[in-house]
Amino acid sequence: MRATLVARVASRIMAHVVDKPLICVFGATGTGKTKLSVQIAKHLGGEIISSDSIQVYKGLDIASNKATSEERQGIPHHFLDELQMDEQLTMPEFRDRALQLIKQMHQNNQVPVVVGGTHYYVESLMSVTASDLLESDSETATAETKRTDAQIEVAAIPDDDLYNKLKLVDPASAARLHPREHRKLRRSLEIAMSTGTTQSALIKQEQALGSPLRFRPTLCFWAVLERRLAKRVDEMVAQGLVHEIFGFLATLVHREVVDTRQRPTRVLGQLNFQHGILQAIGFKEFLPLFEHVINRGWLEEVFASKKPTIVNQQAWQELDELLIQKPGSTLLAKGIEQVKVSTARYAKRQQTWIRNRLLRERDQLFVYKMDSSQPSTWEDTVWQPALQALKAMQAQDPLPGLALQPWPTATPVAEAPIEHTCSLCERSFYSTRDWESHLASRAHKKRIAGAKRREENERRRQAKRSAEASREATGADSTEDTS
């Protein structure tokens, strides 16, 4: 019986496997993925599939580090500049569309090149997952209808209710997620509602399958660097990052001001920075600065108008003047520093994902590590080694790559988020890092000092009342004695 089941699963896996090559270029932010992918596509005569959840939006070119027309060098790039700011592209939608593009490229004898920093997008194209096997049990149209219905149902759930809802549906997934990771919570709920299987159960199935490759061979070029991230942020600021972020926010806020007739600052407080394009690094980090310039009257005429937002040259000049004056200059410096911190954290998370999910031993997977730390030595340290690997693949004799780790045999136990509540500030934190950061913050220390002052004042008032009561009692006793 078990042998029959194994054979059936193996047969379903093979239905998704194609003996055609796939090239993937991945790495943390700022590692030169775009440059390498264009060079590879030019050499192979292929096309590029961008797997970046932010670059798919129109605009925001600086913040997302989107390849310019010159950098693309005439190579077709898919999934760039497709969505408006209020639209979204889910991972299953991306996967299904991208796989169709890859199929067309293979039919045209082209080699597809997948590049981007959203690594779960990359993984969805590299590997056959348990969700693929699940969907193969039903008609595609039926599966798509269920997925759409689940998305609509989950979208109606308030953010504050997501965590408790998931604890009821999939406790194992809820245990490894932060209660404020709304996007991930929604994704776990969508999987459960659309497939009838929990995400935690799917993960166990994927590990049992070993996530076999969709395309054989698959060559992966892993671009790494140890420095340059902070410098890259400074370059983005010099290119106009702040103006780009503020232009987007001004357009978004203006639309809501016109529709709801609320104050701009109130609209800002209602924006969700965990969905869509607002997830991009830069929006949350520069939000205090944006609030400051709005409170100082920037773009007042725009917000009062019902016409489409147009940030003109005069408005940009007014903004620049506000940014060189205090406290604008201080908030600008803090925003830039926070962008650097967020970028470094994001790069670290990307590297962790790559090691844990992409760099796993599988048949016909070849991974080549490229040191892109020094742009001046790019030709010798990046392109020439990549070119050798590509030529070997074309000769059907791929070069050995990195020694990869096997898939774990058991699901690692995720550490459940621990809630830390500051009753003084009336805030909750679900990670030790955020909790310690809050305890060390100036705002928290001010609250402590204020509480101590209030306690001292209350102690003095009580002592004064006690003294007055004692004097009154003494006076009363004296009156009685006299009588």
Short mmCIF file of C-alpha atoms in Angstrom, two decimals:
data_model
loop_
_atom_site.label_atom_id
_atom_site.label_comp_id
_atom_site.label_asym_id
_atom_site.label_seq_id
_atom_site.Cartn_x
_atom_site.Cartn_y
_atom_site.Cartn_z
CA MET A 1 0.00 0.00 0.00
CA ARG A 2 2.77 2.41 1.00
CA ALA A 3 4.78 1.53 -2.12
CA THR A 4 1.74 2.34 -4.26
CA LEU A 5 1.31 5.72 -2.54
CA VAL A 6 5.00 6.58 -2.99
CA ALA A 7 4.82 5.64 -6.66
CA ARG A 8 1.70 7.79 -7.14
CA VAL A 9 3.32 10.82 -5.47
CA ALA A 10 6.49 10.32 -7.52
CA SER A 11 4.40 10.20 -10.70
CA ARG A 12 2.65 13.46 -9.80
CA ILE A 13 5.99 15.10 -9.09
CA MET A 14 7.41 14.08 -12.46
CA ALA A 15 4.42 15.67 -14.19
CA HIS A 16 5.81 19.04 -13.05
CA VAL A 17 9.46 18.35 -13.97
CA VAL A 18 10.84 19.52 -17.32
CA ASP A 19 14.23 18.63 -18.79
CA LYS A 20 14.90 22.22 -19.84
CA PRO A 21 17.37 24.64 -18.24
CA LEU A 22 16.57 27.49 -15.88
CA ILE A 23 18.96 30.21 -14.71
CA CYS A 24 18.38 31.94 -11.36
CA VAL A 25 20.29 34.94 -10.06
CA PHE A 26 19.66 35.72 -6.42
CA GLY A 27 21.29 37.44 -3.48
CA ALA A 28 20.69 40.12 -0.90
CA THR A 29 19.77 43.67 -1.88
CA GLY A 30 22.52 45.67 -3.57
CA THR A 31 24.64 42.72 -4.73
CA GLY A 32 24.60 43.38 -8.48
CA LYS A 33 21.94 40.83 -9.45
CA THR A 34 20.56 43.02 -12.24
CA LYS A 35 23.91 43.52 -13.96
CA LEU A 36 24.76 39.81 -13.87
CA SER A 37 21.31 38.72 -15.08
CA VAL A 38 21.52 41.05 -18.10
CA GLN A 39 24.97 39.73 -19.01
CA ILE A 40 23.71 36.14 -18.76
CA ALA A 41 20.57 36.84 -20.82
CA LYS A 42 22.64 38.56 -23.54
CA HIS A 43 25.04 35.61 -23.72
CA LEU A 44 22.25 33.01 -23.90
CA GLY A 45 19.79 35.03 -25.97
CA GLY A 46 17.22 34.70 -23.20
CA GLU A 47 14.68 36.89 -21.44
CA ILE A 48 14.51 38.01 -17.80
CA ILE A 49 11.73 37.29 -15.31
CA SER A 50 11.88 39.75 -12.43
CA SER A 51 10.91 38.14 -9.14
CA ASP A 52 10.67 41.28 -7.05
CA SER A 53 7.42 42.08 -5.27
CA ILE A 54 8.14 45.84 -5.29
CA GLN A 55 9.65 46.34 -8.75
CA VAL A 56 6.42 45.00 -10.25
CA TYR A 57 4.84 48.38 -9.37
CA LYS A 58 4.98 51.38 -11.67
CA GLY A 59 7.28 54.08 -10.36
CA LEU A 60 9.36 53.92 -7.18
CA ASP A 61 12.40 53.23 -9.36
CA ILE A 62 14.99 54.51 -6.88
CA ALA A 63 13.60 52.88 -3.73
CA SER A 64 13.26 49.48 -5.43
CA ASN A 65 16.58 49.84 -7.30
CA LYS A 66 14.78 49.03 -10.55
CA ALA A 67 16.92 48.49 -13.65
CA THR A 68 16.92 51.53 -15.92
CA SER A 69 16.30 51.27 -19.66
CA GLU A 70 20.03 51.62 -20.22
CA GLU A 71 20.83 48.86 -17.71
CA ARG A 72 18.34 46.49 -19.36
CA GLN A 73 20.29 46.81 -22.64
CA GLY A 74 17.31 45.83 -24.76
CA ILE A 75 16.73 42.53 -22.93
CA PRO A 76 12.99 41.87 -22.37
CA HIS A 77 12.13 42.12 -18.67
CA HIS A 78 8.87 40.66 -17.40
CA PHE A 79 7.03 41.72 -14.22
CA LEU A 80 8.45 45.25 -14.16
CA ASP A 81 6.19 48.34 -14.01
CA GLU A 82 2.97 46.33 -14.27
CA LEU A 83 0.88 47.33 -11.24
CA GLN A 84 -0.67 50.54 -9.98
CA MET A 85 -0.04 51.44 -6.34
CA ASP A 86 -3.41 50.07 -5.16
CA GLU A 87 -3.04 46.68 -6.90
CA GLN A 88 -1.40 43.49 -5.63
CA LEU A 89 0.23 40.39 -7.12
CA THR A 90 0.10 37.29 -4.94
CA MET A 91 2.77 34.61 -5.08
CA PRO A 92 0.46 31.99 -6.71
CA GLU A 93 -0.55 34.53 -9.37
CA PHE A 94 3.09 35.37 -10.02
CA ARG A 95 4.07 31.68 -10.15
CA ASP A 96 1.32 30.68 -12.59
CA ARG A 97 2.00 33.57 -14.98
CA ALA A 98 5.78 33.17 -14.79
CA LEU A 99 5.61 29.42 -15.47
CA GLN A 100 3.60 30.14 -18.62
CA LEU A 101 6.28 32.60 -19.74
CA ILE A 102 9.02 30.05 -19.06
CA LYS A 103 7.11 27.45 -21.10
CA GLN A 104 6.87 29.87 -24.03
CA MET A 105 10.59 30.69 -23.80
CA HIS A 106 11.52 27.01 -23.85
CA GLN A 107 9.29 26.48 -26.88
CA ASN A 108 11.22 29.30 -28.60
CA ASN A 109 14.54 27.66 -27.62
CA GLN A 110 15.30 30.48 -25.17
CA VAL A 111 16.78 30.12 -21.71
CA PRO A 112 14.75 31.98 -19.05
CA VAL A 113 16.71 33.98 -16.48
CA VAL A 114 14.95 34.54 -13.13
CA VAL A 115 16.30 37.40 -11.01
CA GLY A 116 15.09 39.24 -7.95
CA GLY A 117 15.18 39.73 -4.22
CA THR A 118 11.78 38.24 -3.31
CA HIS A 119 13.17 34.79 -2.79
CA TYR A 120 9.93 32.95 -2.14
CA TYR A 121 8.96 34.08 -5.66
CA VAL A 122 12.22 32.55 -6.93
CA GLU A 123 11.61 29.34 -4.99
CA SER A 124 8.09 29.00 -6.41
CA LEU A 125 9.65 28.79 -9.90
CA MET A 126 12.60 26.59 -8.92
CA SER A 127 10.85 23.89 -6.89
CA VAL A 128 7.84 21.60 -7.08
CA THR A 129 6.00 22.17 -3.82
CA ALA A 130 3.25 20.39 -1.97
CA SER A 131 0.78 23.08 -3.09
CA ASP A 132 1.49 22.07 -6.72
CA LEU A 133 0.57 18.49 -5.96
CA LEU A 134 -2.51 19.61 -4.07
CA GLU A 135 -3.75 21.77 -6.94
CA SER A 136 -3.10 18.98 -9.44
CA ASP A 137 -5.90 17.02 -7.75
CA SER A 138 -8.53 19.47 -8.92
CA GLU A 139 -9.41 21.33 -12.04
CA THR A 140 -7.34 24.48 -12.54
CA ALA A 141 -10.43 26.69 -12.88
CA THR A 142 -11.91 25.27 -9.68
CA ALA A 143 -8.64 25.81 -7.79
CA GLU A 144 -8.44 29.38 -9.07
CA THR A 145 -12.03 30.09 -8.00
CA LYS A 146 -11.37 28.73 -4.49
CA ARG A 147 -8.20 30.81 -4.24
CA THR A 148 -10.02 33.99 -5.28
CA ASP A 149 -12.90 33.33 -2.86
CA ALA A 150 -10.41 32.72 -0.02
CA GLN A 151 -8.57 35.97 -0.80
CA ILE A 152 -11.82 37.93 -0.68
CA GLU A 153 -12.86 36.30 2.60
CA VAL A 154 -9.47 36.82 4.25
CA ALA A 155 -9.26 40.42 3.01
CA ALA A 156 -12.42 41.19 4.99
CA ILE A 157 -10.84 40.07 8.27
CA PRO A 158 -9.55 43.03 10.34
CA ASP A 159 -5.81 43.02 11.00
CA ASP A 160 -6.33 42.73 14.76
CA ASP A 161 -8.34 39.51 14.33
CA LEU A 162 -5.96 37.68 11.99
CA TYR A 163 -3.71 36.13 14.63
CA ASN A 164 -6.53 34.68 16.73
CA LYS A 165 -8.26 33.41 13.59
CA LEU A 166 -5.12 31.60 12.46
CA LYS A 167 -4.61 30.08 15.93
CA LEU A 168 -7.98 28.38 15.47
CA VAL A 169 -7.32 27.23 11.89
CA ASP A 170 -3.57 26.45 11.95
CA PRO A 171 -2.02 26.67 15.45
CA ALA A 172 1.40 25.47 14.25
CA SER A 173 1.71 28.31 11.72
CA ALA A 174 0.41 30.85 14.23
CA ALA A 175 3.07 29.77 16.73
CA ARG A 176 5.91 30.76 14.40
CA LEU A 177 4.45 34.10 13.27
CA HIS A 178 4.42 37.53 14.85
CA PRO A 179 0.86 38.76 15.56
CA ARG A 180 1.61 41.88 13.51
CA GLU A 181 2.94 39.99 10.47
CA HIS A 182 -0.40 40.59 8.80
CA ARG A 183 0.69 39.68 5.28
CA LYS A 184 2.02 36.27 6.36
CA LEU A 185 -1.00 35.65 8.56
CA ARG A 186 -3.32 36.35 5.64
CA ARG A 187 -1.31 34.05 3.37
CA SER A 188 -1.57 31.17 5.88
CA LEU A 189 -5.31 31.70 6.18
CA GLU A 190 -5.74 31.85 2.39
CA ILE A 191 -3.93 28.52 1.99
CA ALA A 192 -6.11 26.84 4.61
CA MET A 193 -9.36 28.24 3.21
CA SER A 194 -8.61 27.61 -0.46
CA THR A 195 -7.05 24.13 -0.18
CA GLY A 196 -8.54 22.62 2.96
CA THR A 197 -4.98 21.89 4.14
CA THR A 198 -2.98 23.96 6.62
CA GLN A 199 0.26 25.65 5.64
CA SER A 200 2.13 23.78 8.40
CA ALA A 201 0.97 20.46 6.93
CA LEU A 202 2.10 21.56 3.46
CA ILE A 203 5.53 22.46 4.81
CA LYS A 204 5.90 18.95 6.25
CA GLN A 205 4.93 17.46 2.87
CA GLU A 206 7.44 19.66 1.08
CA GLN A 207 10.21 18.47 3.37
CA ALA A 208 9.21 14.86 2.77
CA LEU A 209 9.34 15.48 -0.99
CA GLY A 210 12.64 17.35 -0.79
CA SER A 211 11.28 20.12 -3.07
CA PRO A 212 12.48 18.62 -6.39
CA LEU A 213 13.44 21.01 -9.16
CA ARG A 214 10.93 21.98 -11.83
CA PHE A 215 13.63 22.43 -14.46
CA ARG A 216 16.77 20.39 -15.01
CA PRO A 217 19.42 21.58 -14.91
CA THR A 218 18.92 24.67 -12.76
CA LEU A 219 21.94 26.94 -12.48
CA CYS A 220 21.93 29.45 -9.64
CA PHE A 221 24.30 32.38 -9.32
CA TRP A 222 24.43 33.63 -5.74
CA ALA A 223 25.74 37.21 -5.61
CA VAL A 224 27.20 38.17 -2.23
CA LEU A 225 28.92 41.18 -0.71
CA GLU A 226 30.08 42.23 2.73
CA ARG A 227 30.05 45.98 2.32
CA ARG A 228 28.49 48.76 0.19
CA LEU A 229 24.93 48.62 1.60
CA ALA A 230 25.22 51.89 3.57
CA LYS A 231 26.95 53.54 0.63
CA ARG A 232 24.18 52.34 -1.67
CA VAL A 233 21.56 54.06 0.51
CA ASP A 234 23.54 57.32 0.34
CA GLU A 235 23.62 57.00 -3.46
CA MET A 236 19.84 56.45 -3.54
CA VAL A 237 19.28 59.57 -1.42
CA ALA A 238 21.51 61.55 -3.79
CA GLN A 239 19.46 60.27 -6.74
CA GLY A 240 16.24 61.61 -5.20
CA LEU A 241 14.92 58.86 -2.91
CA VAL A 242 13.16 61.30 -0.55
CA HIS A 243 11.40 63.12 -3.40
CA GLU A 244 10.28 59.79 -4.89
CA ILE A 245 8.88 58.54 -1.57
CA PHE A 246 7.16 61.85 -0.84
CA GLY A 247 5.70 62.01 -4.35
CA PHE A 248 4.10 58.59 -3.87
CA LEU A 249 2.79 59.42 -0.40
CA ALA A 250 1.45 62.78 -1.55
CA THR A 251 -0.46 61.13 -4.41
CA LEU A 252 -1.86 58.41 -2.16
CA VAL A 253 -2.83 60.76 0.67
CA HIS A 254 -4.36 63.29 -1.71
CA ARG A 255 -6.64 60.65 -3.18
CA GLU A 256 -7.87 59.63 0.27
CA VAL A 257 -8.28 63.26 1.37
CA VAL A 258 -10.50 63.93 -1.65
CA ASP A 259 -12.52 60.72 -1.19
CA THR A 260 -12.97 60.84 2.59
CA ARG A 261 -12.51 64.57 3.36
CA GLN A 262 -10.25 63.67 6.28
CA ARG A 263 -7.16 65.54 7.37
CA PRO A 264 -3.90 64.39 5.70
CA THR A 265 -2.38 63.40 9.05
CA ARG A 266 -5.40 61.23 9.86
CA VAL A 267 -5.16 59.54 6.47
CA LEU A 268 -1.48 58.82 7.11
CA GLY A 269 -2.32 57.09 10.37
CA GLN A 270 -4.70 54.74 8.55
CA LEU A 271 -2.25 53.55 5.88
CA ASN A 272 -1.18 49.91 6.02
CA PHE A 273 2.56 49.60 5.50
CA GLN A 274 2.51 45.79 5.41
CA HIS A 275 0.68 45.42 2.10
CA GLY A 276 1.53 46.12 -1.50
CA ILE A 277 3.96 48.82 -2.47
CA LEU A 278 3.95 50.43 0.99
CA GLN A 279 6.05 47.48 2.20
CA ALA A 280 9.03 48.96 0.36
CA ILE A 281 11.87 50.23 2.52
CA GLY A 282 11.63 54.01 2.76
CA PHE A 283 7.94 54.60 3.42
CA LYS A 284 7.87 53.70 7.12
CA GLU A 285 11.36 55.10 7.71
CA PHE A 286 10.57 58.56 6.31
CA LEU A 287 7.01 58.73 7.69
CA PRO A 288 7.91 61.00 10.67
CA LEU A 289 9.58 63.42 8.26
CA PHE A 290 6.57 63.36 5.93
CA GLU A 291 4.22 64.08 8.86
CA HIS A 292 6.45 66.99 9.86
CA VAL A 293 6.41 68.68 6.46
CA ILE A 294 2.65 68.14 6.13
CA ASN A 295 2.12 69.78 9.52
CA ARG A 296 4.26 72.68 8.31
CA GLY A 297 1.84 73.26 5.43
CA TRP A 298 3.68 71.52 2.60
CA LEU A 299 1.36 70.77 -0.33
CA GLU A 300 -1.57 72.50 1.40
CA GLU A 301 -2.90 73.72 -1.94
CA VAL A 302 -2.63 70.23 -3.41
CA PHE A 303 -4.62 68.65 -0.58
CA ALA A 304 -7.28 71.33 -0.87
CA SER A 305 -7.69 70.64 -4.59
CA LYS A 306 -9.88 67.98 -6.19
CA LYS A 307 -7.57 67.77 -9.20
CA PRO A 308 -4.97 64.97 -9.55
CA THR A 309 -1.91 65.53 -7.40
CA ILE A 310 0.86 67.39 -9.16
CA VAL A 311 3.97 68.03 -7.10
CA ASN A 312 5.44 70.95 -9.01
CA GLN A 313 8.90 72.47 -8.93
CA GLN A 314 7.88 75.12 -6.42
CA ALA A 315 6.62 72.44 -4.04
CA TRP A 316 9.89 70.54 -4.30
CA GLN A 317 11.81 73.74 -3.54
CA GLU A 318 9.63 74.32 -0.48
CA LEU A 319 10.34 70.75 0.62
CA ASP A 320 14.10 71.20 0.23
CA GLU A 321 13.93 74.33 2.39
CA LEU A 322 12.08 72.44 5.11
CA LEU A 323 14.68 69.66 4.99
CA ILE A 324 17.62 71.96 5.71
CA GLN A 325 15.88 73.57 8.69
CA LYS A 326 15.52 71.97 12.09
CA PRO A 327 13.74 69.77 13.01
CA GLY A 328 13.38 68.71 9.36
CA SER A 329 17.13 68.19 8.93
CA THR A 330 17.25 66.06 12.08
CA LEU A 331 14.29 63.95 10.97
CA LEU A 332 15.90 63.54 7.54
CA ALA A 333 19.13 62.25 9.08
CA LYS A 334 17.19 59.85 11.31
CA GLY A 335 15.17 58.64 8.33
CA ILE A 336 18.29 57.96 6.26
CA GLU A 337 19.89 56.09 9.15
CA GLN A 338 16.74 54.03 9.64
CA VAL A 339 16.69 53.16 5.93
CA LYS A 340 20.26 51.86 6.32
CA VAL A 341 19.26 49.79 9.35
CA SER A 342 16.19 48.38 7.59
CA THR A 343 18.21 47.60 4.47
CA ALA A 344 20.85 45.73 6.48
CA ARG A 345 18.16 43.74 8.33
CA TYR A 346 16.40 42.91 5.08
CA ALA A 347 19.68 41.74 3.51
CA LYS A 348 20.29 39.50 6.52
CA ARG A 349 16.80 37.97 6.23
CA GLN A 350 17.39 37.40 2.52
CA GLN A 351 20.65 35.56 3.19
CA THR A 352 18.97 33.39 5.82
CA TRP A 353 16.17 32.48 3.40
CA ILE A 354 18.69 31.64 0.66
CA ARG A 355 20.68 29.32 2.92
CA ASN A 356 17.64 27.61 4.42
CA ARG A 357 15.46 27.26 1.33
CA LEU A 358 17.43 27.64 -1.90
CA LEU A 359 20.83 26.17 -1.03
CA ARG A 360 19.59 22.62 -0.49
CA GLU A 361 20.96 19.57 -2.22
CA ARG A 362 18.84 18.42 -5.17
CA ASP A 363 19.45 16.51 -8.37
CA GLN A 364 20.63 18.76 -11.23
CA LEU A 365 20.97 21.87 -9.03
CA PHE A 366 24.23 23.77 -9.41
CA VAL A 367 24.94 26.85 -7.29
CA TYR A 368 27.85 29.22 -7.93
CA LYS A 369 28.81 31.85 -5.38
CA MET A 370 29.92 35.19 -6.85
CA ASP A 371 31.76 37.82 -4.81
CA SER A 372 30.47 41.18 -6.03
CA SER A 373 32.01 43.24 -3.22
CA GLN A 374 34.46 45.02 -5.53
CA PRO A 375 32.86 46.57 -8.65
CA SER A 376 36.32 47.26 -10.08
CA THR A 377 37.06 43.51 -10.30
CA TRP A 378 33.62 42.50 -11.60
CA GLU A 379 34.97 41.04 -14.86
CA ASP A 380 37.39 38.68 -13.09
CA THR A 381 35.47 37.78 -9.92
CA VAL A 382 31.90 37.64 -11.27
CA TRP A 383 31.43 37.56 -15.01
CA GLN A 384 34.26 35.25 -16.13
CA PRO A 385 33.41 32.53 -13.57
CA ALA A 386 29.73 32.84 -14.53
CA LEU A 387 30.61 32.61 -18.23
CA GLN A 388 32.58 29.41 -17.67
CA ALA A 389 29.62 27.86 -15.86
CA LEU A 390 27.25 28.87 -18.68
CA LYS A 391 29.48 27.41 -21.37
CA ALA A 392 29.77 24.16 -19.46
CA MET A 393 25.97 24.00 -19.19
CA GLN A 394 25.64 24.59 -22.94
CA ALA A 395 28.06 21.71 -23.47
CA GLN A 396 25.75 19.59 -21.25
CA ASP A 397 28.51 19.16 -18.69
CA PRO A 398 27.73 21.61 -15.85
CA LEU A 399 30.58 22.56 -13.56
CA PRO A 400 30.31 21.39 -9.95
CA GLY A 401 29.02 24.15 -7.71
CA LEU A 402 28.87 24.64 -3.97
CA ALA A 403 28.49 21.64 -1.70
CA LEU A 404 24.87 21.92 -0.58
CA GLN A 405 23.18 20.76 2.61
CA PRO A 406 20.47 18.08 2.46
CA TRP A 407 16.89 18.92 3.36
CA PRO A 408 16.13 18.53 7.09
CA THR A 409 14.29 15.34 7.95
CA ALA A 410 12.11 17.04 10.58
CA THR A 411 10.39 20.36 10.80
CA PRO A 412 12.33 22.66 13.13
CA VAL A 413 10.30 23.78 16.10
CA ALA A 414 9.63 27.48 15.71
CA GLU A 415 10.03 29.63 18.77
CA ALA A 416 6.65 31.07 19.63
CA PRO A 417 6.58 34.86 19.89
CA ILE A 418 6.63 36.00 23.52
CA GLU A 419 4.42 38.97 24.29
CA HIS A 420 6.05 41.75 26.33
CA THR A 421 3.58 44.38 27.51
CA CYS A 422 4.57 47.82 28.75
CA SER A 423 1.65 48.87 30.92
CA LEU A 424 3.17 52.32 31.32
CA CYS A 425 3.23 53.03 27.56
CA GLU A 426 0.26 50.74 26.79
CA ARG A 427 2.17 48.92 24.05
CA SER A 428 2.90 45.24 23.32
CA PHE A 429 6.01 43.73 21.73
CA TYR A 430 6.51 40.20 20.41
CA SER A 431 10.28 40.01 20.01
CA THR A 432 13.06 40.42 22.54
CA ARG A 433 14.85 42.86 20.24
CA ASP A 434 11.84 45.18 19.94
CA TRP A 435 11.17 44.92 23.68
CA GLU A 436 14.75 45.81 24.62
CA SER A 437 14.75 48.63 22.08
CA HIS A 438 11.57 50.02 23.64
CA LEU A 439 13.00 49.84 27.17
CA ALA A 440 16.03 51.82 25.99
CA SER A 441 13.98 54.39 24.06
CA ARG A 442 13.76 58.04 25.08
CA ALA A 443 9.95 57.97 25.02
CA HIS A 444 9.81 55.07 27.50
CA LYS A 445 12.35 56.71 29.81
CA LYS A 446 10.31 59.94 29.75
CA ARG A 447 7.23 57.96 30.74
CA ILE A 448 9.17 56.41 33.64
CA ALA A 449 10.39 59.81 34.80
CA GLY A 450 6.88 61.22 34.55
CA ALA A 451 5.45 58.29 36.49
CA LYS A 452 8.07 58.76 39.21
CA ARG A 453 7.23 62.47 39.43
CA ARG A 454 3.54 61.70 39.72
CA GLU A 455 4.22 59.09 42.39
CA GLU A 456 6.41 61.54 44.33
CA ASN A 457 3.81 64.29 44.02
CA GLU A 458 1.09 61.91 45.17
CA ARG A 459 3.26 60.79 48.10
CA ARG A 460 3.77 64.43 49.11
CA ARG A 461 0.05 65.17 48.80
CA GLN A 462 -0.78 62.18 50.97
CA ALA A 463 1.84 63.24 53.52
CA LYS A 464 0.38 66.74 53.52
CA ARG A 465 -3.14 65.43 53.96
CA SER A 466 -1.98 63.16 56.77
CA ALA A 467 -0.23 66.07 58.47
CA GLU A 468 -3.32 68.27 58.13
CA ALA A 469 -5.53 65.48 59.47
CA SER A 470 -3.14 65.01 62.38
CA ARG A 471 -3.18 68.74 63.20
CA GLU A 472 -6.95 68.82 63.02
CA ALA A 473 -7.15 65.81 65.31
CA THR A 474 -4.68 67.44 67.74
CA GLY A 475 -6.68 70.67 67.70
CA ALA A 476 -9.89 68.80 68.39
CA ASP A 477 -8.31 66.99 71.32
CA SER A 478 -7.06 70.33 72.74
CA THR A 479 -10.57 71.81 72.51
CA GLU A 480 -12.07 68.89 74.36
CA ASP A 481 -9.43 69.14 77.12
CA THR A 482 -10.13 72.86 77.53
CA SER A 483 -13.81 72.17 77.81
#
